[in-house]
CSV table of C-alpha atoms and ligand atoms in Angstrom, one decimal:
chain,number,residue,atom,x,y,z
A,1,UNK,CA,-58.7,-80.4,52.6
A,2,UNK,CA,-56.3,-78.3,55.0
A,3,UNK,CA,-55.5,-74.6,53.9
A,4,UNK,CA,-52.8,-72.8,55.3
A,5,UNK,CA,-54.8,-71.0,58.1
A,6,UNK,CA,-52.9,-67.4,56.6
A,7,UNK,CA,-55.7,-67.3,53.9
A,8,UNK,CA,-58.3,-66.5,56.5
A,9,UNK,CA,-56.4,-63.2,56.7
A,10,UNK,CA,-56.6,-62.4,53.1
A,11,UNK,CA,-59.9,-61.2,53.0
A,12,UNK,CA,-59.6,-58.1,51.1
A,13,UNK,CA,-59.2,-59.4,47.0
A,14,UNK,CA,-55.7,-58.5,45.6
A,15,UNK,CA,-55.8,-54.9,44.5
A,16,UNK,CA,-55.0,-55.4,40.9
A,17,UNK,CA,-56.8,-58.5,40.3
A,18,UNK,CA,-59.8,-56.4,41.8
A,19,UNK,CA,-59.3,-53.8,39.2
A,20,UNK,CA,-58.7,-56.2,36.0
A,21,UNK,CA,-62.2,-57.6,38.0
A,22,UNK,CA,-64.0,-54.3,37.6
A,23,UNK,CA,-62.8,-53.7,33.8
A,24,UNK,CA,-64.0,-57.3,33.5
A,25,UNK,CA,-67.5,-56.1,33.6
A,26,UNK,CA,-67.4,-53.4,31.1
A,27,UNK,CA,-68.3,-54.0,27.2
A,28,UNK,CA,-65.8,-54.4,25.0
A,29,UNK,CA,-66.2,-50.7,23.5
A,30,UNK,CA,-66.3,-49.6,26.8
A,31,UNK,CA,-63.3,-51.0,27.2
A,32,UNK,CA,-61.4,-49.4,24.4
A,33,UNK,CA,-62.2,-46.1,25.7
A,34,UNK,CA,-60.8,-46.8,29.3
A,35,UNK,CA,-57.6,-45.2,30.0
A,36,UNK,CA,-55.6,-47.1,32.6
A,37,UNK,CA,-53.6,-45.2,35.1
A,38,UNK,CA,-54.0,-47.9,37.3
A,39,UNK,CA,-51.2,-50.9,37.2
A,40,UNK,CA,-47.1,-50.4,37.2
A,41,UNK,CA,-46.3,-51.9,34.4
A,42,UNK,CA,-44.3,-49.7,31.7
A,43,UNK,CA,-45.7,-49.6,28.3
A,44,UNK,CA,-42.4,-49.1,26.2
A,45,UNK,CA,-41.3,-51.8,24.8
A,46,UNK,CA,-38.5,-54.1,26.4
A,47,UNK,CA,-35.2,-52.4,24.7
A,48,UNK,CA,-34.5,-54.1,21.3
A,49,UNK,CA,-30.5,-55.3,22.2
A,50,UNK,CA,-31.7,-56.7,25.1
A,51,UNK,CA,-34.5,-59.0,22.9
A,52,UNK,CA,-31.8,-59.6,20.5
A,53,UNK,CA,-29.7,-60.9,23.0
A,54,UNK,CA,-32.5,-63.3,24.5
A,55,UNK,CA,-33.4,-64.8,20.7
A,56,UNK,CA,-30.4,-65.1,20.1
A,57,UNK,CA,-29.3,-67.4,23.2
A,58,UNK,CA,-32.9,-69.5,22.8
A,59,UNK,CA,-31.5,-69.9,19.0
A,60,UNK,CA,-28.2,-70.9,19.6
A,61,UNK,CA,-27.8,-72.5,23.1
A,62,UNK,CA,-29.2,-75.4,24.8
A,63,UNK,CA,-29.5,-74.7,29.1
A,64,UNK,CA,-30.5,-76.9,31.1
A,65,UNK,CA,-31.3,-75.7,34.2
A,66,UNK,CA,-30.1,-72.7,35.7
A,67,UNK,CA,-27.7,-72.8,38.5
A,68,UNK,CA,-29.0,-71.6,42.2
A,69,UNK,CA,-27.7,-68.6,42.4
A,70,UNK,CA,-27.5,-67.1,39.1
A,71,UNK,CA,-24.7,-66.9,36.2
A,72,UNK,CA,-21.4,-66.2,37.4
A,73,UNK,CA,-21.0,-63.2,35.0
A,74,UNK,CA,-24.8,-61.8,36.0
A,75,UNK,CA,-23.6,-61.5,39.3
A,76,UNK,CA,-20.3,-60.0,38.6
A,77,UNK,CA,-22.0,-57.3,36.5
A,78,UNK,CA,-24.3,-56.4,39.7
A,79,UNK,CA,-21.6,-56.5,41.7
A,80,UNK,CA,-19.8,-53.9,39.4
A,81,UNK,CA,-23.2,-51.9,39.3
A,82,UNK,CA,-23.2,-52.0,43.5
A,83,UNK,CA,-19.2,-50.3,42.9
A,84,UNK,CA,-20.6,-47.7,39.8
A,85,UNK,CA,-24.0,-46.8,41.7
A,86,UNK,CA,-23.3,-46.5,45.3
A,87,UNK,CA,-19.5,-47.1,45.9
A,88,UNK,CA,-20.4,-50.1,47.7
A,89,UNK,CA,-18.4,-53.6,47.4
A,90,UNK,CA,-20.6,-56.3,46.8
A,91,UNK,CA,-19.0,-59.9,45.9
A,92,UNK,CA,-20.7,-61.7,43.3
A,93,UNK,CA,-21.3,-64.0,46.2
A,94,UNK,CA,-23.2,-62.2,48.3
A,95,UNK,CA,-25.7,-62.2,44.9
A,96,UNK,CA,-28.5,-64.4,44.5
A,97,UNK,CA,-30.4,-63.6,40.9
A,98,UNK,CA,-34.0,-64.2,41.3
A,99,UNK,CA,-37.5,-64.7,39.4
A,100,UNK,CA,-38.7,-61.5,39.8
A,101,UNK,CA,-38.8,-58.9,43.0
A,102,UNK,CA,-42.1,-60.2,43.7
A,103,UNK,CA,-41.6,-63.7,44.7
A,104,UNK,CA,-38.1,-62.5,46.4
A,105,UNK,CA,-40.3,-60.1,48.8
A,106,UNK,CA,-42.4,-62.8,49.2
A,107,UNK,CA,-40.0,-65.7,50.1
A,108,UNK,CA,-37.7,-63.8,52.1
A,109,UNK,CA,-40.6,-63.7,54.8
A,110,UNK,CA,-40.7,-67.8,54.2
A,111,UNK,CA,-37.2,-67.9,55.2
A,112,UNK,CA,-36.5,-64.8,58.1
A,113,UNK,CA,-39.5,-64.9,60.1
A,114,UNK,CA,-41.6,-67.6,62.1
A,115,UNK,CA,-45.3,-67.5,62.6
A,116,UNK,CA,-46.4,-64.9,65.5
A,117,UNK,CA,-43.0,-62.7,64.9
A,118,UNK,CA,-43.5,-59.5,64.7
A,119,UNK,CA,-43.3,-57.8,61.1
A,120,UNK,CA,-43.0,-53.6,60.6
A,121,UNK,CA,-44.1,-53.2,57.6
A,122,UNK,CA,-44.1,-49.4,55.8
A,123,UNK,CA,-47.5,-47.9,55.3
A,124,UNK,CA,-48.3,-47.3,52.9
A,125,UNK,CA,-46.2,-49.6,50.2
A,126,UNK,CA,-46.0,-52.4,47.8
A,127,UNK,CA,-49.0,-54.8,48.7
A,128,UNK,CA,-46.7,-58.5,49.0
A,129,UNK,CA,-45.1,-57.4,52.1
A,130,UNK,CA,-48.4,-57.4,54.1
A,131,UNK,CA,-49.6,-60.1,51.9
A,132,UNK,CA,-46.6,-62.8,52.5
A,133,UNK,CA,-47.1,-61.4,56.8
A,134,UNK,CA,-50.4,-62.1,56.7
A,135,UNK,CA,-49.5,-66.2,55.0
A,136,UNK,CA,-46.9,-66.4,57.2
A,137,UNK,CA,-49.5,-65.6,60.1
A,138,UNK,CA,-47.1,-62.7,61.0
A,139,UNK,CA,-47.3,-60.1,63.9
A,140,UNK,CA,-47.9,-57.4,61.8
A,141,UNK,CA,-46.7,-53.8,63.1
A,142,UNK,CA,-47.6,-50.8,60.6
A,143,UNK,CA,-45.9,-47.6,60.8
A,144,UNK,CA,-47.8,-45.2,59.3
A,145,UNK,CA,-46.5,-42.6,56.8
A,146,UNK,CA,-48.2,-39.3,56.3
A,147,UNK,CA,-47.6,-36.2,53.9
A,148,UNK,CA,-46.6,-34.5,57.3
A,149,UNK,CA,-43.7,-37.0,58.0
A,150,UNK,CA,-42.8,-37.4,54.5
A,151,UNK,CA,-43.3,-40.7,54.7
A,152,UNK,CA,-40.5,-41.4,57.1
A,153,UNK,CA,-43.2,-43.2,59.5
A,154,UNK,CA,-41.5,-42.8,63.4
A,155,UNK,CA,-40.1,-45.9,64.6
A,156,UNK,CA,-42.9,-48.6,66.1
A,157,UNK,CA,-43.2,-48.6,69.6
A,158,UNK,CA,-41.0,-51.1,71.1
A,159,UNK,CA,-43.9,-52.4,73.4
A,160,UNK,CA,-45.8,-54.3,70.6
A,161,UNK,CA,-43.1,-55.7,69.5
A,162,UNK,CA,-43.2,-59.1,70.0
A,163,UNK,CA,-39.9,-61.1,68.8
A,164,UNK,CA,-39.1,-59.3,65.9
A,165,UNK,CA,-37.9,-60.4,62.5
A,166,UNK,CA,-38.2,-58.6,60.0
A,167,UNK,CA,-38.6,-54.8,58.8
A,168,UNK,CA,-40.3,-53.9,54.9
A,169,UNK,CA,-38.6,-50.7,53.6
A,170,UNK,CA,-38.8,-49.3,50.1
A,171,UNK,CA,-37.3,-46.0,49.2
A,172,UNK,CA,-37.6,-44.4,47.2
A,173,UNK,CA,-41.3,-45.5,47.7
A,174,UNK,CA,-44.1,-47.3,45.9
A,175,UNK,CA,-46.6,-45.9,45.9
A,176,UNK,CA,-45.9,-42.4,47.9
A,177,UNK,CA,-42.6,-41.5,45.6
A,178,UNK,CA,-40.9,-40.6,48.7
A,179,UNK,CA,-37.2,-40.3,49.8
A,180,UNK,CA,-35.5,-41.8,52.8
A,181,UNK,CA,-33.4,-39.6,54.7
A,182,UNK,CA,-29.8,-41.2,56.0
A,183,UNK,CA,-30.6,-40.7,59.7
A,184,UNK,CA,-33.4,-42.5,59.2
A,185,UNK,CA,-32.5,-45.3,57.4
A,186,UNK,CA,-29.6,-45.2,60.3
A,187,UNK,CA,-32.2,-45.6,62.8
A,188,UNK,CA,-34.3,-48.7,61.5
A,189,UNK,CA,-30.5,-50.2,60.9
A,190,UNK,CA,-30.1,-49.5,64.4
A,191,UNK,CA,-33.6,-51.0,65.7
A,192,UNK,CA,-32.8,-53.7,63.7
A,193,UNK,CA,-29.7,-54.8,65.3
A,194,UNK,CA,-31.0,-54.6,69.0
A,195,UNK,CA,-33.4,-56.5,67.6
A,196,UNK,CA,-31.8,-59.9,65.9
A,197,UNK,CA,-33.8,-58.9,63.1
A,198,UNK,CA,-33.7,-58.6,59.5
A,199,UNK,CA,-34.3,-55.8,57.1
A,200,UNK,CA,-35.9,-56.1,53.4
A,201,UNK,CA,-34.8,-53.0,51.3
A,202,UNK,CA,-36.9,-52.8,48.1
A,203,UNK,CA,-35.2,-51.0,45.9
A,204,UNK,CA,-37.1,-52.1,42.8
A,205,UNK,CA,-37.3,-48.0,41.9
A,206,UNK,CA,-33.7,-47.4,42.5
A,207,UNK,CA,-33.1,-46.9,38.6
A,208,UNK,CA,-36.3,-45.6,37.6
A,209,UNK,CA,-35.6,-41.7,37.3
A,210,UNK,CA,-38.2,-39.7,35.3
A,211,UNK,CA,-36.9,-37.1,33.4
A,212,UNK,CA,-33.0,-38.1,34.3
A,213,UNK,CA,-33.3,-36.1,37.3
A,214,UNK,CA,-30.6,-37.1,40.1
A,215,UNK,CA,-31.6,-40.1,42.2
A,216,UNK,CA,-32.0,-40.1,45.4
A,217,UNK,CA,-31.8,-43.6,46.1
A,218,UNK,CA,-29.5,-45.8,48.3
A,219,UNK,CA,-28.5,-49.2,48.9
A,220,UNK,CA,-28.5,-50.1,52.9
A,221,UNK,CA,-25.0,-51.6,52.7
A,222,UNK,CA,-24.1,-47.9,52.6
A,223,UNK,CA,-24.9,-48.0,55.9
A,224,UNK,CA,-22.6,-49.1,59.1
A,225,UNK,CA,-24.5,-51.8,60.1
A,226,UNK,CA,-26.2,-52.0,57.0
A,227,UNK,CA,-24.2,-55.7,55.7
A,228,UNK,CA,-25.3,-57.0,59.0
A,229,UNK,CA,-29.0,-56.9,59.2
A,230,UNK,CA,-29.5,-55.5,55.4
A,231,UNK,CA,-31.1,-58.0,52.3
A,232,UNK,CA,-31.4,-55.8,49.1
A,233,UNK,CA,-34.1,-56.5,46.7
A,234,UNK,CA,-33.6,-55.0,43.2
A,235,UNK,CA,-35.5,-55.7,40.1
A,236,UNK,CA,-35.1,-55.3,36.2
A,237,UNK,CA,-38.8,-54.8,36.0
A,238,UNK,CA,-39.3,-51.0,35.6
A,239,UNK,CA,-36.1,-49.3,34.4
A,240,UNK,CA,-35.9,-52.2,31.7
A,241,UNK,CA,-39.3,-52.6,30.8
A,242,UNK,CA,-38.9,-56.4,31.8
A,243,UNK,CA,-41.6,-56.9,33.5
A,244,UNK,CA,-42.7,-59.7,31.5
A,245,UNK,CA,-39.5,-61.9,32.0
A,246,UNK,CA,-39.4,-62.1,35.5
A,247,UNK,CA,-36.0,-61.2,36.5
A,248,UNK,CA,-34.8,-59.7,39.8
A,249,UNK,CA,-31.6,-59.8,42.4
A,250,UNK,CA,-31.2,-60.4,46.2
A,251,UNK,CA,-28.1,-59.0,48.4
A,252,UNK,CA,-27.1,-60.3,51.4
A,253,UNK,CA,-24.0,-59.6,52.7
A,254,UNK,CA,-24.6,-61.5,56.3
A,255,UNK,CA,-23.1,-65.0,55.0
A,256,UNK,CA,-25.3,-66.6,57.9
A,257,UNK,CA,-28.8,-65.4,56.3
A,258,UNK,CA,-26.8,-65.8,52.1
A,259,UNK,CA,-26.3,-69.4,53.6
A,260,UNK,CA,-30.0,-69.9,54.5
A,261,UNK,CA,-31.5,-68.1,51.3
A,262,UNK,CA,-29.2,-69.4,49.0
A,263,UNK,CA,-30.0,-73.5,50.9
A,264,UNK,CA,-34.0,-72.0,50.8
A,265,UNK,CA,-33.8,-71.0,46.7
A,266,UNK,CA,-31.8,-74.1,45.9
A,267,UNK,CA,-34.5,-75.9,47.3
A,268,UNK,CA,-37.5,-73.6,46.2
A,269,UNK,CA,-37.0,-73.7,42.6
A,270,UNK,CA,-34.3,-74.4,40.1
A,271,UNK,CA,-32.9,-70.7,39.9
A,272,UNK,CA,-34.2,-67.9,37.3
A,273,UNK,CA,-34.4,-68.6,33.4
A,274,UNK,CA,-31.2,-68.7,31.8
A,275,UNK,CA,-32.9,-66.7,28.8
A,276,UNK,CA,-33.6,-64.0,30.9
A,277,UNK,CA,-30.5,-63.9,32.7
A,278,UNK,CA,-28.9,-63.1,29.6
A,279,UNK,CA,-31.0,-60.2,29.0
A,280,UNK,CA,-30.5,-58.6,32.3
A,281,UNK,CA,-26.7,-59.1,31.3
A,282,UNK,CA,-27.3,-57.0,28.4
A,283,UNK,CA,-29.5,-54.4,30.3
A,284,UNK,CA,-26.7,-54.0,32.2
A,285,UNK,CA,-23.6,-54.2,30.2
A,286,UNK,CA,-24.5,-52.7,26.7
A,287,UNK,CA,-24.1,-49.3,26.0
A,288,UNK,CA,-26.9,-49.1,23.8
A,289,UNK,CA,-29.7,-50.2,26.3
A,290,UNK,CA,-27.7,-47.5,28.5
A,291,UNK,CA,-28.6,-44.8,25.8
A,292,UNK,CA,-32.6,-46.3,25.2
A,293,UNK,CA,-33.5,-46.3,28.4
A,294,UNK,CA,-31.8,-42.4,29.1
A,295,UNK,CA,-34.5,-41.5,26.3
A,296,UNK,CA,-37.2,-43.6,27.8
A,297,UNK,CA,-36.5,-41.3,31.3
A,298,UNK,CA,-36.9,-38.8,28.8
A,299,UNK,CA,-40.2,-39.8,27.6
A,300,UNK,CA,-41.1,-40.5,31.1
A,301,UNK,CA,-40.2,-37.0,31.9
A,302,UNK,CA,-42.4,-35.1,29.9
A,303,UNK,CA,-45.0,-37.7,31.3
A,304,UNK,CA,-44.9,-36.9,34.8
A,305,UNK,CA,-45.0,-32.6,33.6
A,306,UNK,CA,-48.2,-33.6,31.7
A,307,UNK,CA,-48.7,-35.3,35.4
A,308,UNK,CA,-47.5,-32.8,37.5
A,309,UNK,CA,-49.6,-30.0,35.9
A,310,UNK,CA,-52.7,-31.7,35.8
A,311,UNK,CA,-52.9,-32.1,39.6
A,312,UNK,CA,-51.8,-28.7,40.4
A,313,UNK,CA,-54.6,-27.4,38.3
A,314,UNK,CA,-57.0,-30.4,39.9
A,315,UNK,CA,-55.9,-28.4,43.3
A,316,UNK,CA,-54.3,-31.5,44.7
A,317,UNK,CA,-51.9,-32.2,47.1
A,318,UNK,CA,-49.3,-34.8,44.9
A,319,UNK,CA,-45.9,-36.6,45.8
A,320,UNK,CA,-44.1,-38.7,43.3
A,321,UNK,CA,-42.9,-38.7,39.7
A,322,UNK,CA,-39.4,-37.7,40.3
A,323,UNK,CA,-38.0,-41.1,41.7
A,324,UNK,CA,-41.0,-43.3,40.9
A,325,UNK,CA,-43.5,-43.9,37.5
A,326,UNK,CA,-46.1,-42.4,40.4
A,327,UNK,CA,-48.3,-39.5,40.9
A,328,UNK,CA,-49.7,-40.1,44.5
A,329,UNK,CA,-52.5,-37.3,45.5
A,330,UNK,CA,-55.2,-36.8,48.1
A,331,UNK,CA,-58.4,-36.7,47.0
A,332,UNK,CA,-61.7,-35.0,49.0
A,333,UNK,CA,-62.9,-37.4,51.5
A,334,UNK,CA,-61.8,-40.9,52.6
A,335,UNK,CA,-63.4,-43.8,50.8
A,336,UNK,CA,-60.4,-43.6,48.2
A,337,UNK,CA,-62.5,-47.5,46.7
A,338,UNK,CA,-65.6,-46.0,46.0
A,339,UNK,CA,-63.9,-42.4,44.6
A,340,UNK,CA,-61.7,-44.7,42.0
A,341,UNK,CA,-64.9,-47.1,41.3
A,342,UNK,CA,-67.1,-43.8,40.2
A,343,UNK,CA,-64.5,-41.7,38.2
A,344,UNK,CA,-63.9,-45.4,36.2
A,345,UNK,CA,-67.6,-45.8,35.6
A,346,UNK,CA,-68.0,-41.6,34.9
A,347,UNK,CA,-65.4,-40.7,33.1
A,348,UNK,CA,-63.4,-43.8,32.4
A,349,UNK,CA,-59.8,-43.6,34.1
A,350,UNK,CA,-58.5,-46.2,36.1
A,351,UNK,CA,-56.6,-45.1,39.2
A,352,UNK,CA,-55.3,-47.0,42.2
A,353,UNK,CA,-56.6,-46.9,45.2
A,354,UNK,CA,-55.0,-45.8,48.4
A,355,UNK,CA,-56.1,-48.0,50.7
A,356,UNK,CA,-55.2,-51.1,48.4
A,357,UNK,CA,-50.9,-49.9,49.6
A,358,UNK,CA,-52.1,-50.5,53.4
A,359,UNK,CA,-54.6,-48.5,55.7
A,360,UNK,CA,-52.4,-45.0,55.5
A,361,UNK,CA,-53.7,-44.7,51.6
A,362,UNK,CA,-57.2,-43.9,52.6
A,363,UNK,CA,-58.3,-41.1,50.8
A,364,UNK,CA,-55.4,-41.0,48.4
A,365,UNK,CA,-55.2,-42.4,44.4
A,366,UNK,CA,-52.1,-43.3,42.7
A,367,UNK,CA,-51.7,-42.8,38.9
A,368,UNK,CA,-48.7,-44.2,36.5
A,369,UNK,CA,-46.8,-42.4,34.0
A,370,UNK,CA,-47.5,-46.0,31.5
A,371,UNK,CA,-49.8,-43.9,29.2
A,372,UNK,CA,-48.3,-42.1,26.2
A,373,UNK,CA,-48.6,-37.8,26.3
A,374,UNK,CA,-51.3,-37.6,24.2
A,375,UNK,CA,-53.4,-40.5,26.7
A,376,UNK,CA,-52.6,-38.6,29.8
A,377,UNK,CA,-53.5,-35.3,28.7
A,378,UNK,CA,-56.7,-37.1,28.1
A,379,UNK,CA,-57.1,-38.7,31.2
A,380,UNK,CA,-56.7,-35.0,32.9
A,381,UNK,CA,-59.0,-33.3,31.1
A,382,UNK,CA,-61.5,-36.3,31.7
A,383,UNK,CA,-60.8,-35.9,35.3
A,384,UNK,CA,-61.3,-32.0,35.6
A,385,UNK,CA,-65.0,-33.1,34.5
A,386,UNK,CA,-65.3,-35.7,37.3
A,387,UNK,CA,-67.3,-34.0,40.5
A,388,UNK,CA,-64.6,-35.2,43.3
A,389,UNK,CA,-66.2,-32.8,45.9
A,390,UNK,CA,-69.2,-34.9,45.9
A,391,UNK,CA,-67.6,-38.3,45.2
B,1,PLP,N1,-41.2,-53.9,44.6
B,1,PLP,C1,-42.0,-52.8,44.4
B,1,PLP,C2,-41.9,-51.7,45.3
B,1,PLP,C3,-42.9,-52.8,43.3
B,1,PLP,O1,-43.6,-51.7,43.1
B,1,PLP,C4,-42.9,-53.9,42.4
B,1,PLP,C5,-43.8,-53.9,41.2
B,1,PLP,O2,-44.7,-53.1,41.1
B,1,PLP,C6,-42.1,-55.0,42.7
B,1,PLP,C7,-41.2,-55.0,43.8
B,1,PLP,C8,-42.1,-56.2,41.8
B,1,PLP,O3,-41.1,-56.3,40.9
B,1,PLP,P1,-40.9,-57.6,40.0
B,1,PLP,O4,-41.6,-57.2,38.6
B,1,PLP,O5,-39.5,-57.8,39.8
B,1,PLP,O6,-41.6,-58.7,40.6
């Protein structure tokens, strides 16, 4: 047997699988008193017109398979969102509907970037973009965020740069909650372009706005220079609570790299589910899945208070929960593993470790607003018993 030499690389286990590992071990009434802070994944239920919608076309429609690209009218209602959101004109062309963010983030690398290019990847962020550099057997180039730099890691230094390809952006941030500012987007546009090389802008939290609080969030193709070097990942995921049916977009307005993508996912697989194209149709286009989810930022809203609070009175340093589902705080010393492993075991919260979002999360945790009020005023009061000073 020959394996893909890129495995050799991945020698830390997935962060979440290691923490559905760890709960693996417990007891079953153990278990059931474990409040999970831990993984994204929102606990409201997928909005009711958009489930209708999806019965309703498994009921009453034979597909056979999807097209490519996506449906025609899908893509014309993102294009119309790109026009309502950010005053940007997106064709329905340029927009390629995909099987969740996930596999997008991790494809893209399959198709922009050869084995030994260099990769910048954002530290710290969503796990898949280090994970796909490392298969790939990627260069990879981390620029570190800090709370001192708001996250807006300085540009990498030219000199390792070796042939570069790609650059991993997500604002606003997973797991950090932090903002991009224009100039600075402007810039990695600008390295980008002197460069030949591509950049992936996750934008998977774009719509996710706690408390209906005014985004911040941006599309590159705001930018000049944005349509040339710019691929847009967005995803239905955590706005729509749709999570579970796998449902995402690409933008690429470059028609050499749409060519290649849209030649790569033709090839790849045979487009995303019809079923759940039909939903994101709905989540986009009905009025009433406008006025659910407005509530369910409500809802999230009070969460991140409940949030907020608790780590001020912790004495923490936090970021997050205005553009993200994410509390993101510092914690006393470094090994941010073995801190998560003992407040699980002492006083049963899951949070994320730091490190698992790249080496600039050591000594941080990240925590979700996925609990309901009552469960996350819990999980604070547990956590003002846990010892952290001598974790
Ligand atoms: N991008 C970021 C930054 C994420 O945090 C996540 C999920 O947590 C994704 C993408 C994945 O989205 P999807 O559910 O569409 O695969």
């Amino acid at each position: 047997m020959k394996i893909n030499n890129g495995f050799n690389s991945w020698n830390t286990p997935y962060l979440f699988q290691a923490m559905e590992d760890t709960m693996a071990s417990f007891t079953e009434e153990q278990r059931a008193r474990i409040i999970s802070l831990g993984i994204g994944d929102p606990d409201i239920e997928t909005p009711a017109p958009i489930r209708r919608r999806i019965m309703q076309e498994h009921r009453e429609v034979y597909h056979g398979y999807p097209t490519a690209q996506g449906r025609l009218d899908l893509r014309e209602a993102i294009s119309k969102y790109y026009q309502n959101r950010f005053n940007v004109q997106v064709s329905a062309r340029e927009v390629f509907v995909g099987s969740g963010a996930k596999t997008d983030l991790f494809d893209l690398n399959a198709v922009f970037s050869r084995p030994g290019d260099s990769v910048v990847i954002l530290d710290p962020a969503y796990p898949v973009y280090r994970d796909a550099a490392l298969y790939r057997g990627n260069k990879i180039v981390y620029i570190s965020g800090t709370l001192a730099n708001r996250y807006q890691p300085e540009l990498p230094d030219e000199t390792q740069l070796h042939d570069l390809a790609l650059i991993y952006l997500c604002y606003p941030n997973n797991p950090t909650g932090a903002d991009a500012d224009a100039d600075y987007i402007q810039s990695m546009i600008d390295l980008a372009r002197k460069h030949k090389a591509m950049i992936v802008m996750d934008i998977a939290y774009a719509d996710f706005v706690p408390g209906n609080t005014p985004s911040s969030a941006f599309s590159i193709f705001q930018f000049p220079g944005g349509d040339e070097v710019g691929i847009e990942v967005a995803s239905f995921s955590k706005p729509f609570s749709m999570t579970g049916d796998r449902i995402s977009w690409v933008t690429i307005k470059n028609p050499e790299a749409a060519r290649f993508w849209h030649r790569y996912r033709a090839n790849r697989d045979s487009g995303a589910s019809n079923y759940d194209q039909v939903g994101a149709l709905e989540a986009l286009t009905s009025p009433e899945v406008k006025s659910i989810v407005h509530e369910n930022f409500n809802t999230y809203g009070r969460r991140a208070r409940i949030l907020k609070d608790g780590l001020d009175t912790l004495g923490f340093q936090w970021t997050g929960l205005t553009n993200t589902p994410y509390a993101w705080f510092k914690v006393p010393g470094s090994d941010d593993i073995e801190t998560a492993r003992k407040i699980l075991e002492e006083v049963g919260v899951i949070l994320t470790p730091g490190s698992g979002f790249g080496p600039a999360g050591r000594g941080f945790l990240r925590a979700t607003v996925f609990q309901p009020e009552s469960r996350l005023e819990e999980a604070i009061s547990r956590l003002k018993r846990f010892d952290f000073e001598s974790a």
